[in-house]
Coordinates of N, CA and C in Angstrom, one line a residue:
M8 N -112.5 178.6 -27.5 CA -111.9 177.3 -27.4 C -111.7 177.0 -25.9
K9 N -112.0 175.8 -25.5 CA -111.8 175.4 -24.1 C -110.3 175.2 -23.8
T10 N -109.9 175.3 -22.6 CA -108.5 175.2 -22.2 C -108.0 173.8 -22.5
S11 N -108.8 172.8 -22.3 CA -108.3 171.4 -22.6 C -108.1 171.2 -24.1
E12 N -108.9 171.7 -24.9 CA -108.7 171.6 -26.3 C -107.5 172.4 -26.8
H13 N -107.3 173.5 -26.2 CA -106.1 174.3 -26.5 C -104.8 173.6 -26.1
S14 N -104.9 172.9 -24.9 CA -103.7 172.2 -24.5 C -103.4 171.0 -25.4
K15 N -104.4 170.3 -25.9 CA -104.2 169.2 -26.8 C -103.6 169.7 -28.1
I16 N -104.1 170.8 -28.6 CA -103.6 171.4 -29.9 C -102.2 171.8 -29.7
S17 N -101.8 172.4 -28.5 CA -100.5 172.8 -28.3 C -99.5 171.6 -28.2
I18 N -100.0 170.5 -27.6 CA -99.1 169.3 -27.5 C -98.9 168.7 -28.8
L19 N -100.0 168.6 -29.6 CA -99.9 168.1 -31.0 C -98.9 169.0 -31.8
A20 N -99.0 170.3 -31.7 CA -98.2 171.2 -32.5 C -96.7 171.0 -32.0
M21 N -96.5 170.9 -30.8 CA -95.1 170.7 -30.3 C -94.5 169.4 -30.8
N22 N -95.4 168.3 -30.7 CA -94.9 167.0 -31.2 C -94.6 167.1 -32.7
L23 N -95.4 167.7 -33.5 CA -95.2 167.9 -34.9 C -93.9 168.6 -35.2
A24 N -93.7 169.7 -34.5 CA -92.5 170.5 -34.7 C -91.3 169.7 -34.3
E25 N -91.4 169.0 -33.2 CA -90.2 168.1 -32.8 C -89.9 167.0 -33.8
T26 N -91.0 166.4 -34.4 CA -90.8 165.4 -35.4 C -90.1 166.0 -36.7
I27 N -90.6 167.2 -37.1 CA -90.1 167.8 -38.3 C -88.6 168.2 -38.1
N28 N -88.3 168.7 -36.9 CA -86.9 169.1 -36.7 C -85.9 168.0 -36.2
S29 N -86.4 166.8 -36.0 CA -85.6 165.7 -35.5 C -84.7 165.2 -36.7
N30 N -83.5 164.7 -36.3 CA -82.6 164.2 -37.2 C -82.7 162.7 -37.4
T31 N -83.7 162.1 -36.7 CA -83.8 160.6 -36.9 C -84.5 160.3 -38.2
T32 N -84.2 159.1 -38.7 CA -84.9 158.7 -39.9 C -85.7 157.5 -39.6
D33 N -86.6 157.2 -40.5 CA -87.4 156.0 -40.4 C -86.5 154.8 -40.6
R34 N -86.5 153.9 -39.6 CA -85.6 152.7 -39.7 C -86.0 151.8 -40.9
R35 N -87.2 151.7 -41.2 CA -87.7 150.9 -42.3 C -87.0 151.3 -43.6
S36 N -86.9 152.6 -43.9 CA -86.3 153.1 -45.1 C -84.8 152.9 -45.2
T37 N -84.1 152.9 -44.0 CA -82.7 152.7 -44.1 C -82.3 151.3 -44.0
S38 N -83.2 150.4 -43.6 CA -82.8 149.0 -43.5 C -83.4 148.2 -44.7
Y39 N -84.0 148.8 -45.7 CA -84.5 148.0 -46.8 C -83.4 147.4 -47.6
Q40 N -83.5 146.1 -47.9 CA -82.5 145.4 -48.7 C -83.3 144.8 -49.8
P41 N -82.9 145.1 -51.1 CA -83.6 144.4 -52.2 C -83.3 142.9 -52.2
R42 N -84.2 142.1 -52.8 CA -84.0 140.7 -52.9 C -82.8 140.5 -53.7
P43 N -81.9 139.5 -53.4 CA -80.8 139.2 -54.2 C -81.2 138.6 -55.5
L44 N -80.5 138.9 -56.6 CA -80.8 138.3 -57.9 C -79.9 137.1 -58.1
H45 N -80.4 136.1 -58.8 CA -79.7 134.9 -59.1 C -79.3 135.0 -60.6
T46 N -78.1 134.5 -60.9 CA -77.7 134.5 -62.3 C -77.7 133.1 -62.9
I47 N -78.2 133.0 -64.1 CA -78.1 131.8 -64.9 C -77.4 132.1 -66.2
Y48 N -76.4 131.3 -66.4 CA -75.6 131.4 -67.6 C -75.9 130.3 -68.6
L49 N -76.1 130.7 -69.9 CA -76.3 129.7 -70.9 C -75.5 130.0 -72.1
K50 N -75.0 128.9 -72.8 CA -74.3 129.1 -74.1 C -75.3 128.8 -75.2
I51 N -75.5 129.8 -76.1 CA -76.5 129.6 -77.1 C -75.8 129.5 -78.5
V52 N -75.8 128.3 -79.0 CA -75.0 128.0 -80.2 C -75.3 128.9 -81.4
N53 N -76.6 129.2 -81.7 CA -76.9 130.0 -82.8 C -77.3 131.4 -82.5
L54 N -76.6 132.0 -81.5 CA -76.7 133.4 -81.2 C -75.6 134.2 -82.0
K55 N -76.0 134.7 -83.2 CA -75.1 135.2 -84.1 C -75.3 136.7 -84.6
T56 N -76.5 137.1 -84.6 CA -76.8 138.4 -85.2 C -77.4 139.3 -84.1
P57 N -77.4 140.7 -84.4 CA -78.1 141.6 -83.4 C -79.6 141.2 -83.2
Q58 N -80.2 140.7 -84.3 CA -81.6 140.3 -84.1 C -81.7 139.1 -83.2
D59 N -80.8 138.2 -83.3 CA -80.8 137.0 -82.4 C -80.6 137.5 -81.0
Q60 N -79.7 138.5 -80.8 CA -79.5 139.0 -79.4 C -80.8 139.6 -78.9
K61 N -81.5 140.4 -79.7 CA -82.8 141.0 -79.2 C -83.8 139.9 -78.9
D62 N -83.9 138.9 -79.8 CA -84.8 137.8 -79.6 C -84.5 137.0 -78.3
V63 N -83.2 136.7 -78.0 CA -82.9 136.0 -76.8 C -83.3 136.8 -75.6
E64 N -83.0 138.1 -75.6 CA -83.3 139.0 -74.5 C -84.8 139.1 -74.3
Q65 N -85.6 139.2 -75.3 CA -87.0 139.2 -75.2 C -87.6 137.9 -74.7
A66 N -87.1 136.8 -75.3 CA -87.6 135.5 -74.8 C -87.3 135.3 -73.3
G67 N -86.1 135.7 -72.9 CA -85.7 135.6 -71.5 C -86.6 136.4 -70.6
I68 N -86.9 137.6 -71.0 CA -87.7 138.5 -70.1 C -89.1 138.1 -70.1
S69 N -89.6 137.3 -71.1 CA -90.9 136.8 -71.1 C -91.2 135.8 -70.0
V70 N -90.1 135.2 -69.5 CA -90.3 134.2 -68.4 C -90.5 134.9 -67.1
K71 N -91.6 134.6 -66.4 CA -91.9 135.2 -65.1 C -90.7 134.9 -64.1
G72 N -90.2 136.0 -63.6 CA -89.1 135.9 -62.6 C -87.8 136.3 -63.2
V73 N -87.7 136.5 -64.5 CA -86.5 137.0 -65.1 C -86.6 138.5 -65.2
I74 N -85.6 139.1 -64.5 CA -85.6 140.6 -64.4 C -84.9 141.2 -65.6
S75 N -83.7 140.7 -66.0 CA -82.9 141.3 -67.0 C -82.1 140.2 -67.7
V76 N -81.7 140.4 -69.0 CA -81.0 139.5 -69.8 C -79.9 140.3 -70.5
N77 N -78.7 139.7 -70.5 CA -77.6 140.2 -71.3 C -77.1 139.1 -72.2
A78 N -77.2 139.3 -73.5 CA -76.8 138.3 -74.5 C -75.6 138.9 -75.3
N79 N -74.6 138.1 -75.4 CA -73.3 138.5 -76.1 C -73.1 137.7 -77.4
I80 N -73.2 138.4 -78.5 CA -73.0 137.7 -79.8 C -71.6 137.1 -80.0
Q81 N -70.6 137.8 -79.5 CA -69.2 137.3 -79.7 C -68.9 136.0 -79.0
T82 N -69.4 135.9 -77.8 CA -69.2 134.7 -76.9 C -70.3 133.7 -77.0
H83 N -71.4 134.0 -77.6 CA -72.6 133.2 -77.7 C -73.1 132.8 -76.3
H84 N -72.9 133.7 -75.3 CA -73.4 133.4 -74.0 C -74.5 134.4 -73.6
A85 N -75.4 134.0 -72.8 CA -76.4 134.9 -72.3 C -76.5 134.7 -70.8
T86 N -76.6 135.9 -70.1 CA -76.7 135.9 -68.6 C -78.1 136.3 -68.3
F87 N -78.8 135.6 -67.5 CA -80.2 135.8 -67.1 C -80.2 136.2 -65.6
Y88 N -80.7 137.3 -65.2 CA -80.8 137.8 -63.8 C -82.2 137.5 -63.4
C89 N -82.3 136.7 -62.3 CA -83.7 136.2 -61.9 C -83.9 136.3 -60.5
T90 N -85.2 136.3 -60.1 CA -85.6 136.3 -58.7 C -85.5 135.0 -58.0
S91 N -85.4 133.9 -58.8 CA -85.3 132.6 -58.3 C -84.2 131.8 -59.1
N92 N -83.6 130.8 -58.4 CA -82.5 130.1 -59.1 C -83.1 128.9 -59.8
D93 N -84.4 128.6 -59.8 CA -84.9 127.4 -60.4 C -85.6 127.7 -61.7
L94 N -85.2 128.7 -62.4 CA -85.9 129.1 -63.7 C -85.2 128.6 -64.9
K95 N -84.1 127.9 -64.8 CA -83.3 127.5 -65.9 C -84.1 126.7 -67.0
K96 N -84.9 125.7 -66.5 CA -85.7 124.9 -67.5 C -86.7 125.8 -68.2
K97 N -87.3 126.7 -67.5 CA -88.3 127.6 -68.2 C -87.6 128.5 -69.2
I98 N -86.4 129.0 -68.9 CA -85.7 129.8 -69.8 C -85.3 129.0 -71.0
I99 N -84.7 127.9 -70.8 CA -84.3 127.0 -71.9 C -85.5 126.7 -72.8
H100 N -86.7 126.4 -72.2 CA -87.9 126.1 -73.0 C -88.3 127.3 -73.9
A101 N -88.3 128.5 -73.2 CA -88.6 129.7 -74.0 C -87.7 130.0 -75.1
L102 N -86.4 129.7 -74.9 CA -85.4 129.9 -76.0 C -85.6 128.9 -77.1
R103 N -85.9 127.7 -76.8 CA -86.1 126.6 -77.8 C -87.3 126.9 -78.6
V104 N -88.4 127.4 -78.0 CA -89.6 127.8 -78.7 C -89.3 128.8 -79.8
K105 N -88.3 129.7 -79.5 CA -87.9 130.7 -80.5 C -86.8 130.2 -81.5
G106 N -86.4 128.9 -81.4 CA -85.5 128.3 -82.3 C -84.1 128.4 -81.9
F107 N -83.8 128.7 -80.7 CA -82.4 128.7 -80.2 C -81.9 127.4 -79.7
Q108 N -80.6 127.1 -79.9 CA -80.0 125.8 -79.5 C -79.1 126.1 -78.3
I109 N -79.4 125.4 -77.2 CA -78.6 125.6 -76.0 C -77.6 124.5 -75.9
Q110 N -76.3 124.8 -75.6 CA -75.3 123.8 -75.5 C -75.2 123.3 -74.1
D111 N -74.9 122.0 -73.9 CA -74.6 121.4 -72.6 C -75.8 121.6 -71.7
D112 N -77.0 121.3 -72.1 CA -78.1 121.3 -71.2 C -78.8 120.0 -71.1
T113 N -78.0 118.9 -71.2 CA -78.6 117.6 -71.2 C -79.4 117.3 -69.9
N114 N -79.0 117.9 -68.8 CA -79.7 117.7 -67.5 C -81.0 118.5 -67.4
D115 N -81.3 119.4 -68.4 CA -82.4 120.3 -68.2 C -83.4 120.1 -69.3
K116 N -83.5 119.0 -69.9 CA -84.5 118.8 -71.0 C -85.9 118.7 -70.5

C-alpha cells in the first residue's frame, strides 16, 4: 500500500472513531416537531350504543386527514383529531351518510 493511501485510510479511521465517540447528536433528530393536531367537536344526537360509537369512530377515520376519533356515548359528543382545521364539513357528511344526526351544524350543511 502506498503511503498516501495509508494516510487517507488513517485519517478516515480517525474521523470515524472521533464521530463514534463524540457526544454530539444530530440536530435534525432533536429539533423534530410533529405537526400540531386540530380538534373538532361535534354533538351527535343518536350516538347511543357501543356499535354507534364504533361506527362514528370508523366514519371519522375514513375521512382523509382525521387521525383519531373519540366518541362518548354518555355525552353524545365526539372529538376528531385532524391534520387540518377545515375538515368539519367532510366529517359531518361522512357521519350523515352513516345515518347520524349532528346537532347545531346549520352553518355546515
